[in-house]
PDB file of C-alpha atoms in Angstrom:
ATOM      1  CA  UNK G   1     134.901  -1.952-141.235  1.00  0.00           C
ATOM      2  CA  UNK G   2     134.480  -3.403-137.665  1.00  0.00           C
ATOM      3  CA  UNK G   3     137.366  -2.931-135.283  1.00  0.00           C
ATOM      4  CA  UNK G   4     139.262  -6.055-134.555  1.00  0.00           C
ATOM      5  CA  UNK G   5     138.817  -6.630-130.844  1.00  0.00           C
ATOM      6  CA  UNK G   6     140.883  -8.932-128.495  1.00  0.00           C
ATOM      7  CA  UNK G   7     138.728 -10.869-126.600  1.00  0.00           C
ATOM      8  CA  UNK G   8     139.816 -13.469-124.156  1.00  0.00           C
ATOM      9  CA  UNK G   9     139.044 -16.399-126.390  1.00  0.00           C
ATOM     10  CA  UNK G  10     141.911 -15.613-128.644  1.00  0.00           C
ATOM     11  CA  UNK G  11     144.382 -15.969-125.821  1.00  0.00           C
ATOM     12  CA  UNK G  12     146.038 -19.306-126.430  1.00  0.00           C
ATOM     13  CA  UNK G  13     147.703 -19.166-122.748  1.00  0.00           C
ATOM     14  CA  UNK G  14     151.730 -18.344-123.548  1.00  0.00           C
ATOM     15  CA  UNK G  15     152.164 -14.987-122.531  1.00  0.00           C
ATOM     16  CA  UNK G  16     154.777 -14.060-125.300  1.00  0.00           C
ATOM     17  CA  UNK G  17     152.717 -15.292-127.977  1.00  0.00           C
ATOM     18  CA  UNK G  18     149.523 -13.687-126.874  1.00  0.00           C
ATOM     19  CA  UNK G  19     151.483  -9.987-126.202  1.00  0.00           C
ATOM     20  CA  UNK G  20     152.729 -10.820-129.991  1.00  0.00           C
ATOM     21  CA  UNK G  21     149.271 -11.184-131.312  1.00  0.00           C
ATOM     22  CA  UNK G  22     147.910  -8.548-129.433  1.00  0.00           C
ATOM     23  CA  UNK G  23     150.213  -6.336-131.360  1.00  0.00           C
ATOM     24  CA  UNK G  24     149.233  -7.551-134.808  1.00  0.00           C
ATOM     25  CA  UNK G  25     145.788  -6.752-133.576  1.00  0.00           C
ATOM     26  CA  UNK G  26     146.776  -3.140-133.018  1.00  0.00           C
ATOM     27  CA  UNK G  27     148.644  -3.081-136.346  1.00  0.00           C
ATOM     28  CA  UNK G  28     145.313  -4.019-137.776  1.00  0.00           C
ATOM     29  CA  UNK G  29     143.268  -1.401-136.078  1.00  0.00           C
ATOM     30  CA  UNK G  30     145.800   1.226-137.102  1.00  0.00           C
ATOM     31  CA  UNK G  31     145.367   0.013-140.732  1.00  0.00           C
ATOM     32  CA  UNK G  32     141.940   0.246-140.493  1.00  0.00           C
ATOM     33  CA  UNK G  33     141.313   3.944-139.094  1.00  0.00           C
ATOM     34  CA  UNK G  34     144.499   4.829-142.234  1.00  0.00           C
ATOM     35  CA  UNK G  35     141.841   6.473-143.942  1.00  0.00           C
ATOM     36  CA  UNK G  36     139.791   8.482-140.799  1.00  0.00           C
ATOM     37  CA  UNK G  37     142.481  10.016-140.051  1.00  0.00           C
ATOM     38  CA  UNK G  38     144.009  11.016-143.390  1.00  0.00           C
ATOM     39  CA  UNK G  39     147.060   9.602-143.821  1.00  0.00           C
ATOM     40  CA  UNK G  40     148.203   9.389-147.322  1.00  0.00           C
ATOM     41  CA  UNK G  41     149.065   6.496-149.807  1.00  0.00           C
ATOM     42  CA  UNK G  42     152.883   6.712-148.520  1.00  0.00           C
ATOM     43  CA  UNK G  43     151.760   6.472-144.870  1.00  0.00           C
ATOM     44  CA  UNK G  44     149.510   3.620-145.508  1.00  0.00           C
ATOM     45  CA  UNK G  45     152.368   2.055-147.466  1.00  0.00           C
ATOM     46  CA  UNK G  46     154.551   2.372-144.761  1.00  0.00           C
ATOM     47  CA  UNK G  47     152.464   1.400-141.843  1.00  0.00           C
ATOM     48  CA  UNK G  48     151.488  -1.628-143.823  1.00  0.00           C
ATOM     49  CA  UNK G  49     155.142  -2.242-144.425  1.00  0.00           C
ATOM     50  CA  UNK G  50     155.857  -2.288-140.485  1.00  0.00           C
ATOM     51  CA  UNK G  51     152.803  -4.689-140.231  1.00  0.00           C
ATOM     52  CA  UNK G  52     154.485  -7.298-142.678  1.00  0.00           C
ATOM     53  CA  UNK G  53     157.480  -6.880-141.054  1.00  0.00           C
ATOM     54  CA  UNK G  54     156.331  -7.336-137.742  1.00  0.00           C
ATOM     55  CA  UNK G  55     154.080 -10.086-138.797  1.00  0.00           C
ATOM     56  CA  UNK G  56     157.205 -12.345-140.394  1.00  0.00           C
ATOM     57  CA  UNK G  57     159.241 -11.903-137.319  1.00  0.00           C
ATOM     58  CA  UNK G  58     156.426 -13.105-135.715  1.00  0.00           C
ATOM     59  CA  UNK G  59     156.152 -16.165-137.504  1.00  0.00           C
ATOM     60  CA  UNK G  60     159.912 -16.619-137.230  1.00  0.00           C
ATOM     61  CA  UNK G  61     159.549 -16.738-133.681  1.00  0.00           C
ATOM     62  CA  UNK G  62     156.710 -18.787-133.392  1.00  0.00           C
ATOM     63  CA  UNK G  63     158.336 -21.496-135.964  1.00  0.00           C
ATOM     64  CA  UNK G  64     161.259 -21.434-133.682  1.00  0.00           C
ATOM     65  CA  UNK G  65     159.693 -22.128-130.565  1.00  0.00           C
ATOM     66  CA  UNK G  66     158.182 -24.869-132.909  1.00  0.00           C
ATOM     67  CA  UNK G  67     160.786 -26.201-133.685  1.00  0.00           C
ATOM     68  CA  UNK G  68     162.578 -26.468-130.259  1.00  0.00           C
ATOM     69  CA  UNK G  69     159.225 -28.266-128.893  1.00  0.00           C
ATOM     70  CA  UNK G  70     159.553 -30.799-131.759  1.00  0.00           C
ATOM     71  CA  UNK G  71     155.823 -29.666-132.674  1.00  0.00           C
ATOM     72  CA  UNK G  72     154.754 -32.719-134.837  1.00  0.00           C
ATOM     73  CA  UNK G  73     153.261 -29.980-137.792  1.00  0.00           C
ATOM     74  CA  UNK G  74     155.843 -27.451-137.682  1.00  0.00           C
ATOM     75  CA  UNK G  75     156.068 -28.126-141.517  1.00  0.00           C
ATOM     76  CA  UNK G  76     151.970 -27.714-142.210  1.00  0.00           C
ATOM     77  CA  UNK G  77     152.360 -24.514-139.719  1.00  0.00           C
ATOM     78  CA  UNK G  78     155.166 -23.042-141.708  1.00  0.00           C
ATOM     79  CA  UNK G  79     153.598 -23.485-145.263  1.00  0.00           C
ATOM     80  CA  UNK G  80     150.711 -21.754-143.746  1.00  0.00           C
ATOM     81  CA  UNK G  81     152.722 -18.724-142.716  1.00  0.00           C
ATOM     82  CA  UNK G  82     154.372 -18.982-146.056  1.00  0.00           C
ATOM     83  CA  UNK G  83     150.291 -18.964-148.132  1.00  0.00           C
ATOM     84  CA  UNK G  84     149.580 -15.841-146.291  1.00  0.00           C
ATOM     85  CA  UNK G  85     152.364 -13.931-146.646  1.00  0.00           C
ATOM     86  CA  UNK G  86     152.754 -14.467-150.238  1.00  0.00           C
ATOM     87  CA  UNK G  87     148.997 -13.249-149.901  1.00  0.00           C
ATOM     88  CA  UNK G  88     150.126 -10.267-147.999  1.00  0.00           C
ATOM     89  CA  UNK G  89     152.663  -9.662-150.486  1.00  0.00           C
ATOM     90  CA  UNK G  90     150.306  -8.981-153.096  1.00  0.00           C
ATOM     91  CA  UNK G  91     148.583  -6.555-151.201  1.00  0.00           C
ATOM     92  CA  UNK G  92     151.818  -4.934-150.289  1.00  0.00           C
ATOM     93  CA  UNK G  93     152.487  -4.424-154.391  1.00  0.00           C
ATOM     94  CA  UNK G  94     149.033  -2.945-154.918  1.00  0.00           C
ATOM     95  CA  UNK G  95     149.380  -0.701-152.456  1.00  0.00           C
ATOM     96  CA  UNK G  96     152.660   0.595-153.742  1.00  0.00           C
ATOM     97  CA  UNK G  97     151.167   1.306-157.264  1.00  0.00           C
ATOM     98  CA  UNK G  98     148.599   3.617-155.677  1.00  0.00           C
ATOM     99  CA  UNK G  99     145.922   1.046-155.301  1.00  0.00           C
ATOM    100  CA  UNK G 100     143.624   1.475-152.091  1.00  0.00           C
ATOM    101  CA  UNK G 101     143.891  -2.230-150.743  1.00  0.00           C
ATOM    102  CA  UNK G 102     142.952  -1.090-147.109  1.00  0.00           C
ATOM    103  CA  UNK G 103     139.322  -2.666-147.012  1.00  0.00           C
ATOM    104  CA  UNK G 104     139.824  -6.064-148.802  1.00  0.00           C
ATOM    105  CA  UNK G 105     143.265  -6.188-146.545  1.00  0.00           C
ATOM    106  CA  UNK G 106     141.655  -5.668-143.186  1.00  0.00           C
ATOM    107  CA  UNK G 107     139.118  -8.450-144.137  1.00  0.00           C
ATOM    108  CA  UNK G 108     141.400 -10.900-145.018  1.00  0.00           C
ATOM    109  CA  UNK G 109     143.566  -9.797-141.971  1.00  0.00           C
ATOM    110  CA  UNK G 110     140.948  -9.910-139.295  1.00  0.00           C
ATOM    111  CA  UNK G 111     139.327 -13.520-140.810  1.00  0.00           C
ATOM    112  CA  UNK G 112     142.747 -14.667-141.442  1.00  0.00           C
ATOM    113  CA  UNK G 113     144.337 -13.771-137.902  1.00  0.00           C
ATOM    114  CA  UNK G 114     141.052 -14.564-136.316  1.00  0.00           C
ATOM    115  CA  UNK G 115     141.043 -18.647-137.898  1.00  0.00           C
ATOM    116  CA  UNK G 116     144.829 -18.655-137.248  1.00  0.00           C
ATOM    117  CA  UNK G 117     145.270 -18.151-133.748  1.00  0.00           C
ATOM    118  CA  UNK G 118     141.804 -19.903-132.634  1.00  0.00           C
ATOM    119  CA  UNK G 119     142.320 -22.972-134.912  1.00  0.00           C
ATOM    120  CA  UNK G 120     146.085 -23.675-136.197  1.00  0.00           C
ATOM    121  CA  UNK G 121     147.568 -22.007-133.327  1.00  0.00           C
ATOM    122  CA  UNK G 122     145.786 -23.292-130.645  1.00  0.00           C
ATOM    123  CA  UNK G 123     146.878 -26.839-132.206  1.00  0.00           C
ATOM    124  CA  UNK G 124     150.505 -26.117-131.226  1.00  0.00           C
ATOM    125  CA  UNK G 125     149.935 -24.697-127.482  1.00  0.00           C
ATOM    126  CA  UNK G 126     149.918 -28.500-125.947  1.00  0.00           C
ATOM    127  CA  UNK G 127     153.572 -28.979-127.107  1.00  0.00           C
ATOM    128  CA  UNK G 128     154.733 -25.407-126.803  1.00  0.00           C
ATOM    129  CA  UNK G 129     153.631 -24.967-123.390  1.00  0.00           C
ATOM    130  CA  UNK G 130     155.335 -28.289-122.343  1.00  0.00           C
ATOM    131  CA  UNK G 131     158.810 -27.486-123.479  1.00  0.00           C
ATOM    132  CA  UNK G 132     158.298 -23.641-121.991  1.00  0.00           C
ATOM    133  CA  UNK G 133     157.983 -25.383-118.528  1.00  0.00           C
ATOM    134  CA  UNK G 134     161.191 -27.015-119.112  1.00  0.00           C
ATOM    135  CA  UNK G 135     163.155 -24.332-120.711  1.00  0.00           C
ATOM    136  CA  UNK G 136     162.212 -21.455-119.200  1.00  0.00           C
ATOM    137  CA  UNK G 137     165.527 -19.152-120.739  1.00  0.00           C
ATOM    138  CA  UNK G 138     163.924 -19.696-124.482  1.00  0.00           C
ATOM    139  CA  UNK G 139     162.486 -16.590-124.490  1.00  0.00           C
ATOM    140  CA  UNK G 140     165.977 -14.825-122.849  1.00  0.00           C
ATOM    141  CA  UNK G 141     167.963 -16.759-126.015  1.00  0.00           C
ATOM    142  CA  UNK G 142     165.756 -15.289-128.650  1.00  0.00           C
ATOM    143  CA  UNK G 143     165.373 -11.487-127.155  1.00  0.00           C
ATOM    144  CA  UNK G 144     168.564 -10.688-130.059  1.00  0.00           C
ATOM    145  CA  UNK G 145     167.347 -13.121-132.678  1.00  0.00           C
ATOM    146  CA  UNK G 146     163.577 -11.316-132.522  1.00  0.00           C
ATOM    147  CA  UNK G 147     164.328  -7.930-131.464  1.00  0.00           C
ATOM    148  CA  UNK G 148     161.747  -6.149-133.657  1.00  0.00           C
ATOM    149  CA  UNK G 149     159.741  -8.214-131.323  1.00  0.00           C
ATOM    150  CA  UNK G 150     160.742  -7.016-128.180  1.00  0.00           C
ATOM    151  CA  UNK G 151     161.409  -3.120-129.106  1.00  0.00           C
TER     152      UNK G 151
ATOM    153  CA  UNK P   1     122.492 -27.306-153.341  1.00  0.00           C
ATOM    154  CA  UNK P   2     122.043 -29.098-150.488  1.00  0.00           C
ATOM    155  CA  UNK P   3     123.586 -28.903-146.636  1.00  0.00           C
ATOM    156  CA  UNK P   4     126.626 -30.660-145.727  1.00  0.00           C
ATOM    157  CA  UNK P   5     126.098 -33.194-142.900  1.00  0.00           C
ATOM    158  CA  UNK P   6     129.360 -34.833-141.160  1.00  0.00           C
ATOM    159  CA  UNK P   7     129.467 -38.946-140.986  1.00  0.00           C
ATOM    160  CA  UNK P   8     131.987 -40.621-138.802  1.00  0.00           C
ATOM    161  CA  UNK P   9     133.570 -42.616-141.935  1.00  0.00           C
ATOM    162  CA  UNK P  10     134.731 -39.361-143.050  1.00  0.00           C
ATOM    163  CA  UNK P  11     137.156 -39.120-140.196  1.00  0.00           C
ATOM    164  CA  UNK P  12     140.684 -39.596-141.483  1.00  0.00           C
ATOM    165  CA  UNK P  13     141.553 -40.385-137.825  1.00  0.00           C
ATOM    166  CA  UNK P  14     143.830 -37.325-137.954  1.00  0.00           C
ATOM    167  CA  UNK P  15     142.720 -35.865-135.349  1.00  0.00           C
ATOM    168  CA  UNK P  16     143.939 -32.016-136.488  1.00  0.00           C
ATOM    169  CA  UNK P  17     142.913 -32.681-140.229  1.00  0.00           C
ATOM    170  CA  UNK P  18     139.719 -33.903-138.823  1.00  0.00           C
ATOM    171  CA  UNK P  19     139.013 -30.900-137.220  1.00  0.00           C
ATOM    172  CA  UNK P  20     140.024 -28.730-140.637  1.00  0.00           C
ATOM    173  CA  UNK P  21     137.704 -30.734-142.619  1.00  0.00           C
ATOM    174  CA  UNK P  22     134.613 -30.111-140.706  1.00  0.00           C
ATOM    175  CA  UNK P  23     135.420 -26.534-140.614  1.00  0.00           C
ATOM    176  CA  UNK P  24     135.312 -26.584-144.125  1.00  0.00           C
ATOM    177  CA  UNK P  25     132.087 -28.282-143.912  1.00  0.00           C
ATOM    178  CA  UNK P  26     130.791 -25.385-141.813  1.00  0.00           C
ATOM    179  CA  UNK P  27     131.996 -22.855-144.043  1.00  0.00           C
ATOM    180  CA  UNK P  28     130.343 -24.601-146.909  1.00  0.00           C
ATOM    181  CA  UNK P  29     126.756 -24.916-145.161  1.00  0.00           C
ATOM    182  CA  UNK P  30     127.661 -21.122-144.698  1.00  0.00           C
ATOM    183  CA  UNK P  31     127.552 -20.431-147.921  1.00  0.00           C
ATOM    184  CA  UNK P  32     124.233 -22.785-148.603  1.00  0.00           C
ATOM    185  CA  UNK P  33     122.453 -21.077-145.894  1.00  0.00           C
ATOM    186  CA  UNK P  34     123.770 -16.962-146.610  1.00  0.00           C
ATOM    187  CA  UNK P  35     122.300 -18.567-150.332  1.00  0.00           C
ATOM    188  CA  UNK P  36     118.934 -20.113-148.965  1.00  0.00           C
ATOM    189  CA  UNK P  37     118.435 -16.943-146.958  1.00  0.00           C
ATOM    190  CA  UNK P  38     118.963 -14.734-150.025  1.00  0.00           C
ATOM    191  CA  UNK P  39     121.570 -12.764-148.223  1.00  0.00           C
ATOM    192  CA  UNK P  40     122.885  -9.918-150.607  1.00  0.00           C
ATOM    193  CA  UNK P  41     125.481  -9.705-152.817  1.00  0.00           C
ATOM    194  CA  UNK P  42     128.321  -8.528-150.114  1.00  0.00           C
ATOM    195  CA  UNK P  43     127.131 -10.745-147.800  1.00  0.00           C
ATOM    196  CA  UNK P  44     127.693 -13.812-149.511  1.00  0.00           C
ATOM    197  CA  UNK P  45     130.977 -12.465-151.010  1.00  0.00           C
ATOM    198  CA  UNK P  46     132.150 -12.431-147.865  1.00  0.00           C
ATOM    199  CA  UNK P  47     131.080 -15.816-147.321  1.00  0.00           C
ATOM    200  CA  UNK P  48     132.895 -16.751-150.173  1.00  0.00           C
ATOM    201  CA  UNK P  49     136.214 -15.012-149.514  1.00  0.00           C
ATOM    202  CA  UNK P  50     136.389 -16.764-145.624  1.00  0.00           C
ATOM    203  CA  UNK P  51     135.211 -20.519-147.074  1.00  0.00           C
ATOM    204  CA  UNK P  52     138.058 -19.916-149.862  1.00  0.00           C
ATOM    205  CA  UNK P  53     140.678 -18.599-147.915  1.00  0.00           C
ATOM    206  CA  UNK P  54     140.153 -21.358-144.865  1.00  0.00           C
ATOM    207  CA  UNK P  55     139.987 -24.014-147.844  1.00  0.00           C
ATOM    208  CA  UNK P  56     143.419 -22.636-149.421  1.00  0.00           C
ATOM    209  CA  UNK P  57     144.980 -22.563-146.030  1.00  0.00           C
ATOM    210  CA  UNK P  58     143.614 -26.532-145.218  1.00  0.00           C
ATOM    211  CA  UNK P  59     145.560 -26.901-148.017  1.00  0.00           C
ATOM    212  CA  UNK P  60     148.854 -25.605-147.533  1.00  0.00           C
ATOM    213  CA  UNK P  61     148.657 -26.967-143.790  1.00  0.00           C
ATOM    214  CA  UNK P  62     148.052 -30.312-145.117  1.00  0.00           C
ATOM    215  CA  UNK P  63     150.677 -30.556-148.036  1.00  0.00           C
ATOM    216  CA  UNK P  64     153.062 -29.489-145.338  1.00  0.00           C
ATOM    217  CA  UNK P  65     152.060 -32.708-143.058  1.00  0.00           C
ATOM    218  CA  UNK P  66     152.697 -34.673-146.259  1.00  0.00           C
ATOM    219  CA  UNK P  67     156.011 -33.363-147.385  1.00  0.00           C
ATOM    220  CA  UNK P  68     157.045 -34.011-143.566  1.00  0.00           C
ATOM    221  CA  UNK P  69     156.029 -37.322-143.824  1.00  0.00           C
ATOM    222  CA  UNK P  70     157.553 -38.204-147.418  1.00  0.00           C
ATOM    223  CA  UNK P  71     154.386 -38.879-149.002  1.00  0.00           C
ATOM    224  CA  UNK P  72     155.165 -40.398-152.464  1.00  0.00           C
ATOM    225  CA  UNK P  73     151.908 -39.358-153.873  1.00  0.00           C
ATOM    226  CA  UNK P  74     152.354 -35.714-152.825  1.00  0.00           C
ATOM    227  CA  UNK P  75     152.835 -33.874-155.872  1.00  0.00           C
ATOM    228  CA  UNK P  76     149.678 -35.676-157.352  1.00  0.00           C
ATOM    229  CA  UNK P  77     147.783 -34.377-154.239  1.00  0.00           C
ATOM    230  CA  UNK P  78     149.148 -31.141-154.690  1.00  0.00           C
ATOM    231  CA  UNK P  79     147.955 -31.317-158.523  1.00  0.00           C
ATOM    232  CA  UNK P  80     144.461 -32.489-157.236  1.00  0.00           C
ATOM    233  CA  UNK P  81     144.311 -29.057-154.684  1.00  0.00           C
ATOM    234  CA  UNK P  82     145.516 -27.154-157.202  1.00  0.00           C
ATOM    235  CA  UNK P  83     143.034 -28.016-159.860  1.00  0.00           C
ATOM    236  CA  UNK P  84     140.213 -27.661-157.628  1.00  0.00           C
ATOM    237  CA  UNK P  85     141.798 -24.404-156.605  1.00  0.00           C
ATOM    238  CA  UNK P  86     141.488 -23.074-160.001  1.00  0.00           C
ATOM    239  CA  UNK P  87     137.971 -24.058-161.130  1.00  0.00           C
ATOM    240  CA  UNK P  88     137.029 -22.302-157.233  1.00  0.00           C
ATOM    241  CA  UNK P  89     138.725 -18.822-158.246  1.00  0.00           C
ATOM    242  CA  UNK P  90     137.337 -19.186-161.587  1.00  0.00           C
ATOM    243  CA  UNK P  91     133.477 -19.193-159.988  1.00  0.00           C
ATOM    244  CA  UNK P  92     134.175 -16.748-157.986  1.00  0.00           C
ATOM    245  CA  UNK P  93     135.430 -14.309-160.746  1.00  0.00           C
ATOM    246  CA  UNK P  94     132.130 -15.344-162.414  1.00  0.00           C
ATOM    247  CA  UNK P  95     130.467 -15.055-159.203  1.00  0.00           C
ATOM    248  CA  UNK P  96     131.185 -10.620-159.710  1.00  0.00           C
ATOM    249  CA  UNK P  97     129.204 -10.512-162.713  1.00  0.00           C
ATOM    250  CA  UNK P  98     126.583 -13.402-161.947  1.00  0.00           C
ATOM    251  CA  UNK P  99     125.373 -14.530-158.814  1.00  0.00           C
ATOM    252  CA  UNK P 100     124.401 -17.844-160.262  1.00  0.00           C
ATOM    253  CA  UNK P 101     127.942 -18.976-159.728  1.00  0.00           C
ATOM    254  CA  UNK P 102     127.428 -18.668-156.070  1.00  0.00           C
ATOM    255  CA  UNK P 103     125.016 -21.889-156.707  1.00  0.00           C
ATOM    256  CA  UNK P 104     127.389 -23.784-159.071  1.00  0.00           C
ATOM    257  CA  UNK P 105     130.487 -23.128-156.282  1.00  0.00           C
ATOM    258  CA  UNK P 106     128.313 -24.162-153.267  1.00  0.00           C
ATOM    259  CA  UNK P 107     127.079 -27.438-155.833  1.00  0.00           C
ATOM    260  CA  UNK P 108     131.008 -27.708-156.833  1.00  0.00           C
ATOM    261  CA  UNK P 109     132.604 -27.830-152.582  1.00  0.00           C
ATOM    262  CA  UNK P 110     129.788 -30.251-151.976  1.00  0.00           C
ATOM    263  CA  UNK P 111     130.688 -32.562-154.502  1.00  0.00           C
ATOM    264  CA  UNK P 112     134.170 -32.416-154.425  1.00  0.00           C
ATOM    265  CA  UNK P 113     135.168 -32.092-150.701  1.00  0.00           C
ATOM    266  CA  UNK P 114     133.580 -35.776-149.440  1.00  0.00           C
ATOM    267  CA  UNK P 115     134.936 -37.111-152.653  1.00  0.00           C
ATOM    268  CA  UNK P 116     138.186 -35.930-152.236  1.00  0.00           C
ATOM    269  CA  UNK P 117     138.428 -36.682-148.261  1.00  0.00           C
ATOM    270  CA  UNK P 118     136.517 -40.521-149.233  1.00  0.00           C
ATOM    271  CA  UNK P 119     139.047 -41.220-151.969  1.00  0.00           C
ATOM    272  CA  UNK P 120     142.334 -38.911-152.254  1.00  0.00           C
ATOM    273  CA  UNK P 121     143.037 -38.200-148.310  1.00  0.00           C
ATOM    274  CA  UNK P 122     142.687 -41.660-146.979  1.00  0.00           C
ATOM    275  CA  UNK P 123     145.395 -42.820-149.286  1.00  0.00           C
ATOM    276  CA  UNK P 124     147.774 -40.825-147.232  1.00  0.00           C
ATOM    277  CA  UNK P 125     146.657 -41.997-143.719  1.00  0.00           C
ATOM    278  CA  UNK P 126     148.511 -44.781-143.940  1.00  0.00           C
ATOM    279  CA  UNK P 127     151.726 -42.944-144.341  1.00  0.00           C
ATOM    280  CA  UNK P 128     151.174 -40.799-140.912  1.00  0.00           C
ATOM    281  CA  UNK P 129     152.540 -42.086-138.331  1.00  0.00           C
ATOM    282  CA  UNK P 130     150.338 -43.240-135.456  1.00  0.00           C
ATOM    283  CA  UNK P 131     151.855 -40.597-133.031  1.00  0.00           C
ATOM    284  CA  UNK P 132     150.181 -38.072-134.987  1.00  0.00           C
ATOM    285  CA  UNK P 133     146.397 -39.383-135.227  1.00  0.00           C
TER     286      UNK P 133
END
């Protein structure tokens, strides 16, 4: 399995939602070197728990700031974050009857997250980025909402 | 099996739906090419999984535009995605034991996706607003 590697490309230019994404990214990469370095069917369930949670505050946050800039396809956005984590969800079950999901999960993480942020993402950043330049305390307001975010 | 090419009267003039569709289209022409080139088994399962998964996603994004705009016709749509949903995960069960189904799945997008774009999706146009295009 190929590492997941941020490249500049996948930057879509809002500083709090590319140090998010970064962080999936390394959620990802930890996932994928589970089995190198040993770590057990509890560990992996755990890890991947942390990932899902992580993931959903995530979207939370993102579907927020949304909302705020009156993002025309907050709806489409959210039913996407809503597909994939019922996806995720699946995986998550597997994995807690002993399956070993960690190769056809980091696929459909790294094309998934990959597609995401360069395609649906990058739709939003237009509208996003204006409001952000007009309400520069969002990020301040949310810090309690999202703290898993900002641990 | 043939290659997909894009013509402009398959723009729905949504500009963000637009963009979806053709990826599809590449995805597709994926597919028809890892299947011209004779790529092996994995390689064109993985071809599979990333044209499915971007398709099922399209989806979801655009019954989400619909059911923000109070489409009338949405559950219909939704039957229409959900159908063709179906018959795809059904090939690519088949497509484990047989590789033929690769061939009948790549025959089956072709078919279906300027169909569905020609006929089902520019019924909703109308219904989103101009703002949006």
């Amino acid at each position: 399995m190929a590492k997941f590697v941020w490249t500049d490309q996948l930057n879509v230019g809002i500083d709090v939602i590319d140090q998010q994404h970064r962080r999936i990214v390394e959620y990802i990469n930890q996932l994928d070197d589970a089995r190198s370095n040993g770590m057990s069917n509890d560990e992996i369930s755990w890890l991947l728990n942390d990932l899902v949670d992580y993931t959903i505050s995530h979207f939370g946050f993102e579907e927020s700031l949304q909302e705020e800039a009156k993002y025309p396809f907050l709806t489409s956005h959210k039913k996407v974050h809503e597909l994939f984590t019922k996806r995720i969800a699946d995986f998550q079950k597997r994995a807690e009857q002993g399956e070993d999901v960690v190769k056809g999960l980091n696929s459909l993480l790294v094309t998934w997250l990959f597609n995401h942020i360069k395609r649906d993402d990058n739709d939003y950043v237009e509208s996003v980025k204006a409001y952000l330049a007009q309400k520069q305390d969002f990020v301040e307001r949310k810090r309690g909402l999202f703290a898993r975010l900002f641990g | 099996m043939k290659n997909l090419i894009w013509t402009d009267n398959l723009n729905t003039g949504i500009d963000v739906i637009d963009k979806q569709h053709k990826r599809i289209v590449e995805y597709i022409n994926n597919l028809y090419g890892a299947l011209s080139n004779k790529a092996d088994k994995t390689a064109v399962r993985d071809v599979i999984d990333e044209l499915v998964d971007y398709t099922m996603t399209h989806f979801a994004f655009e019954e989400g535009m619909l059911d923000e705009y109070d489409y009338a016709q949405l559950d219909a749509h939704k039957a229409l995605h959900e159908q063709f949903a179906a018959q795809v995960r059904e090939l690519r069960d088949r497509f484990d034991s047989s590789e033929d189904a690769s061939v009948e799945l790549n025959n089956l997008m072709v078919t279906w996706l300027f169909n569905h774009i020609l006929h089902e999706d520019a019924k909703y146009v109308p219904f989103i607003p101009k703002s949006r295009h």
